[in-house]
Backbone as numpy.savetxt, mean C-alpha at the origin, in Angstrom:
# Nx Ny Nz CAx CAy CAz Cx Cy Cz
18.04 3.24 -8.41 16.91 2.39 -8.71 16.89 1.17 -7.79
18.43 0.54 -7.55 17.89 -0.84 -6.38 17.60 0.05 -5.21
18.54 0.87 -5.08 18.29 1.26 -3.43 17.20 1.41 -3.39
15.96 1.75 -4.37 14.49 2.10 -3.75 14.16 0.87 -4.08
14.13 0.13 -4.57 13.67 -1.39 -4.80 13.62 -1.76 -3.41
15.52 -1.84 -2.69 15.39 -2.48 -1.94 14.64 -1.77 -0.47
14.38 -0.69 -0.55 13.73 0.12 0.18 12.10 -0.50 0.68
11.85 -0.64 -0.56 10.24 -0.74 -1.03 10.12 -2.12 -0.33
10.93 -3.00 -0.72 10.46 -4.29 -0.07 11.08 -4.55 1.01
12.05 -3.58 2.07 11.99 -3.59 3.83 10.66 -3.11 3.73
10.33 -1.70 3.74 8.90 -1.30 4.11 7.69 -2.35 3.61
7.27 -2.95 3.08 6.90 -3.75 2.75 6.56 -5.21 3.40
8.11 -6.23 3.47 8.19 -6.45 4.85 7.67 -6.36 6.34
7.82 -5.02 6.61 7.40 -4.33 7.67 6.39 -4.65 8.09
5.73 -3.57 6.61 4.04 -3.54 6.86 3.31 -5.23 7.32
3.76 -5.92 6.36 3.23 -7.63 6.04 3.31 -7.94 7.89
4.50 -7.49 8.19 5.09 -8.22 9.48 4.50 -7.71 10.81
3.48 -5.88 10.77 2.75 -5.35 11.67 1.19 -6.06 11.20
0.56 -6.67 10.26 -0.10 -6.52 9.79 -0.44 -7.99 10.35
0.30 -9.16 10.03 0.52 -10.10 10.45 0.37 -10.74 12.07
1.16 -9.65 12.66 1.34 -9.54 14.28 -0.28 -9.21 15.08
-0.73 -8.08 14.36 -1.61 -7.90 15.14 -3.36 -9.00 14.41
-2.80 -9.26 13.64 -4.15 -10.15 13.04 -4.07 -11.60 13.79
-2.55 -11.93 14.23 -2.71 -13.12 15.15 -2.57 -12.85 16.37
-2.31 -11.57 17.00 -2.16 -11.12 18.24 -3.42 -11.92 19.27
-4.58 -11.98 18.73 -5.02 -12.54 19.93 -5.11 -14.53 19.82
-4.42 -14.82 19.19 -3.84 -15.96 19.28 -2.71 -16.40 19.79
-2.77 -17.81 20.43 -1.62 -18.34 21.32 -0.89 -18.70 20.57
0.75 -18.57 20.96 1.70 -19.23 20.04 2.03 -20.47 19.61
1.30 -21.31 20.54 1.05 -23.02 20.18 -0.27 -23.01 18.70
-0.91 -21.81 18.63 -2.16 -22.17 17.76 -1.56 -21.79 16.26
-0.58 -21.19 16.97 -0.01 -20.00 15.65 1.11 -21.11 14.91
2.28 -21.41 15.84 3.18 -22.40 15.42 2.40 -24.04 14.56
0.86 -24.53 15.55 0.20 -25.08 14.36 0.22 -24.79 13.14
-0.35 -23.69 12.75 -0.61 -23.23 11.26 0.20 -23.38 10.59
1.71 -22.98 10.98 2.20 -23.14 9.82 2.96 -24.12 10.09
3.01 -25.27 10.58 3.26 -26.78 10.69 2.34 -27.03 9.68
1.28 -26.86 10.09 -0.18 -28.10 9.21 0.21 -27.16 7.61
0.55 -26.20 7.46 0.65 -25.35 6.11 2.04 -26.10 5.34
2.90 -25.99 5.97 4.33 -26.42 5.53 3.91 -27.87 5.25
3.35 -28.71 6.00 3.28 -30.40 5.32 2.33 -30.40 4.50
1.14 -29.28 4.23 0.47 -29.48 2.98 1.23 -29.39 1.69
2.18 -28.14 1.79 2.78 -27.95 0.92 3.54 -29.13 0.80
3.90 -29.55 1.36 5.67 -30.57 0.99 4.58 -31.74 0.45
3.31 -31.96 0.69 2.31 -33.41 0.67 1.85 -32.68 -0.93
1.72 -31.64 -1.43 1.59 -31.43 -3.15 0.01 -30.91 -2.74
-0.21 -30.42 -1.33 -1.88 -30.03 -1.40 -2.35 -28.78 -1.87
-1.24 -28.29 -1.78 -1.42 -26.74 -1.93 -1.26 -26.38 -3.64
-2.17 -25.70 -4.56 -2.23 -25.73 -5.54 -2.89 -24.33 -5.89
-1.94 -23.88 -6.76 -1.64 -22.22 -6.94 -3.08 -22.74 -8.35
-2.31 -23.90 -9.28 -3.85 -23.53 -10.51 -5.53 -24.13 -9.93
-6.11 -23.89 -9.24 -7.52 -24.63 -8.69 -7.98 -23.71 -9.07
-8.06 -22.74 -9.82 -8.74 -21.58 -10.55 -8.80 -21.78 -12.29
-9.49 -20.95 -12.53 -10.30 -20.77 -14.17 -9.55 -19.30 -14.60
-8.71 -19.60 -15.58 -8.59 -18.08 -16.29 -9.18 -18.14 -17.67
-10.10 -17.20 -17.80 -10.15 -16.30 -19.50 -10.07 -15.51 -19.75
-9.86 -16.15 -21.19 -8.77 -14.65 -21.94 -10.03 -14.44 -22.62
-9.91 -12.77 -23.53 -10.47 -12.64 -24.66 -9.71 -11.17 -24.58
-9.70 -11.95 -26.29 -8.77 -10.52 -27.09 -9.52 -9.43 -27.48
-9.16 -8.39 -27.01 -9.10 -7.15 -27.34 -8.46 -6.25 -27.72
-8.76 -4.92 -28.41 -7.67 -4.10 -28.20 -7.70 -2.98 -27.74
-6.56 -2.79 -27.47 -6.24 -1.53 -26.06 -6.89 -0.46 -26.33
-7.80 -0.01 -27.05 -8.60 1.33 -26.76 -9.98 1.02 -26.65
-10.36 -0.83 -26.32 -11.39 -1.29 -25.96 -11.30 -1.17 -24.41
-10.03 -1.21 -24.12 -9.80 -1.41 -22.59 -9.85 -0.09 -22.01
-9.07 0.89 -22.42 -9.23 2.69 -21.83 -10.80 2.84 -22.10
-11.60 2.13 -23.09 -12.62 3.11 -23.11 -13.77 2.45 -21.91
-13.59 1.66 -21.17 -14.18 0.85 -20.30 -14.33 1.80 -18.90
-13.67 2.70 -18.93 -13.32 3.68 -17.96 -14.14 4.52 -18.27
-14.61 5.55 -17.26 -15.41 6.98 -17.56 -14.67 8.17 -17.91
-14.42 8.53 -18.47 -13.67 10.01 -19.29 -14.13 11.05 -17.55
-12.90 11.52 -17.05 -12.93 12.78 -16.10 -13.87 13.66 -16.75
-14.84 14.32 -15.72 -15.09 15.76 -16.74 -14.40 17.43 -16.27
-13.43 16.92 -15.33 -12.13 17.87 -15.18 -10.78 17.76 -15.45
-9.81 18.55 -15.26 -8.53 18.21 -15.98 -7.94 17.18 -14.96
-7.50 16.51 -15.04 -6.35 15.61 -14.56 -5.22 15.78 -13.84
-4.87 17.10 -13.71 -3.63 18.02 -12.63 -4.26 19.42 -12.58
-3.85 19.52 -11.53 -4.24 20.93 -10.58 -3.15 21.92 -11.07
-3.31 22.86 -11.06 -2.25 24.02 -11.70 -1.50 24.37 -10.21
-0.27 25.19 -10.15 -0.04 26.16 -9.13 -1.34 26.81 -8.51
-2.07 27.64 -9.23 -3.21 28.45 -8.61 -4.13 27.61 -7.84
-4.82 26.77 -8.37 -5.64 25.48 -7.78 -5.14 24.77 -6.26
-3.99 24.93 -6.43 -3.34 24.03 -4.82 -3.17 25.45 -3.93
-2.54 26.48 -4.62 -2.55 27.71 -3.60 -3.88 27.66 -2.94
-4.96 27.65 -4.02 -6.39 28.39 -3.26 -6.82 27.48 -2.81
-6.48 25.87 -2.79 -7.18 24.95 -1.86 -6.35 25.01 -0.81
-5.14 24.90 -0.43 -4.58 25.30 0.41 -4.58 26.27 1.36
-4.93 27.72 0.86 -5.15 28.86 1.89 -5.49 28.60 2.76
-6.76 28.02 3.29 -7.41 28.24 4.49 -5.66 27.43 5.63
-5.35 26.71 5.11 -4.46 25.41 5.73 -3.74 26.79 6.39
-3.24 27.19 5.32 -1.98 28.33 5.11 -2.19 29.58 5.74
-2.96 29.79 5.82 -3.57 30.91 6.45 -3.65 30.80 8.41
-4.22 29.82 8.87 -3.95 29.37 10.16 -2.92 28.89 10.39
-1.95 28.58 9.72 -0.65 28.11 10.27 0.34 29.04 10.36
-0.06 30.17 9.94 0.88 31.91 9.83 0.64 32.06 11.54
-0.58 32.04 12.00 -0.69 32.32 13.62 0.22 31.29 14.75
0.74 30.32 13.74 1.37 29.16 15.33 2.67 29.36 14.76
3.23 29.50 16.37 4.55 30.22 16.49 5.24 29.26 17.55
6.17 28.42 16.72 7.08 27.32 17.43 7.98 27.71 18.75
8.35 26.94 19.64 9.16 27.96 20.44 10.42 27.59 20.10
11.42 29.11 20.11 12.63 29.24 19.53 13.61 28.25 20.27
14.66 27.61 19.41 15.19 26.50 20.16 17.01 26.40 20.08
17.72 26.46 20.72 19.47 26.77 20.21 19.60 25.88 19.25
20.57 26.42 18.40 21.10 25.54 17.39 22.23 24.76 17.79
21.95 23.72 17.24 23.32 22.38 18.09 24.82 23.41 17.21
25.26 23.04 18.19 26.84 23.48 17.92 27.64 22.78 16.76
């Protein structure tokens, strides 16, 4: 259970960190190193404020909330047969491609 925890949040990481890269990619690193200068002294100056938002509640109960949803009008899992026969065509053209044979490492 941690090992995928800690799995989940390298990949995670990752993603944030490709995602990140290329959204400032066409920015200079003097514009970039700004940001989070002027970000870091807002924070430390008390500017930055997680509550500047409105929450409401209202109570309900939980089969007010499932029924808010549209009822499927098919089943919910595919059987064995269902994935075979959507599959075939896949399965069927991939019987014709023929890898080329390769030594086995010693």
């Amino acid at each position: 259970m941690w090992v995928a925890l800690i799995i989940f949040l390298v990949v995670a990481a990752v993603a944030l960190s490709v995602v990140a890269f290329f959204l400032n990619g066409g920015r200079p690193i003097e514009e970039r190193s700004k940001w989070v200068k002027d970000s870091m002294q807002a924070w430390r100056e008390g500017q930055l404020e997680a509550n500047a938002f409105e929450v409401e509640l209202k109570d309900a109960h939980v089969n007010d909330v499932f029924s808010t949803f549209e009822a499927a009008d098919e089943a919910a899992y595919l059987s064995f047969d269902e994935i075979g026969t959507a599959l075939k065509p896949v399965t069927d053209q991939l019987q014709h491609v023929r890898l080329p044979k390769r030594e086995k490492a010693a």
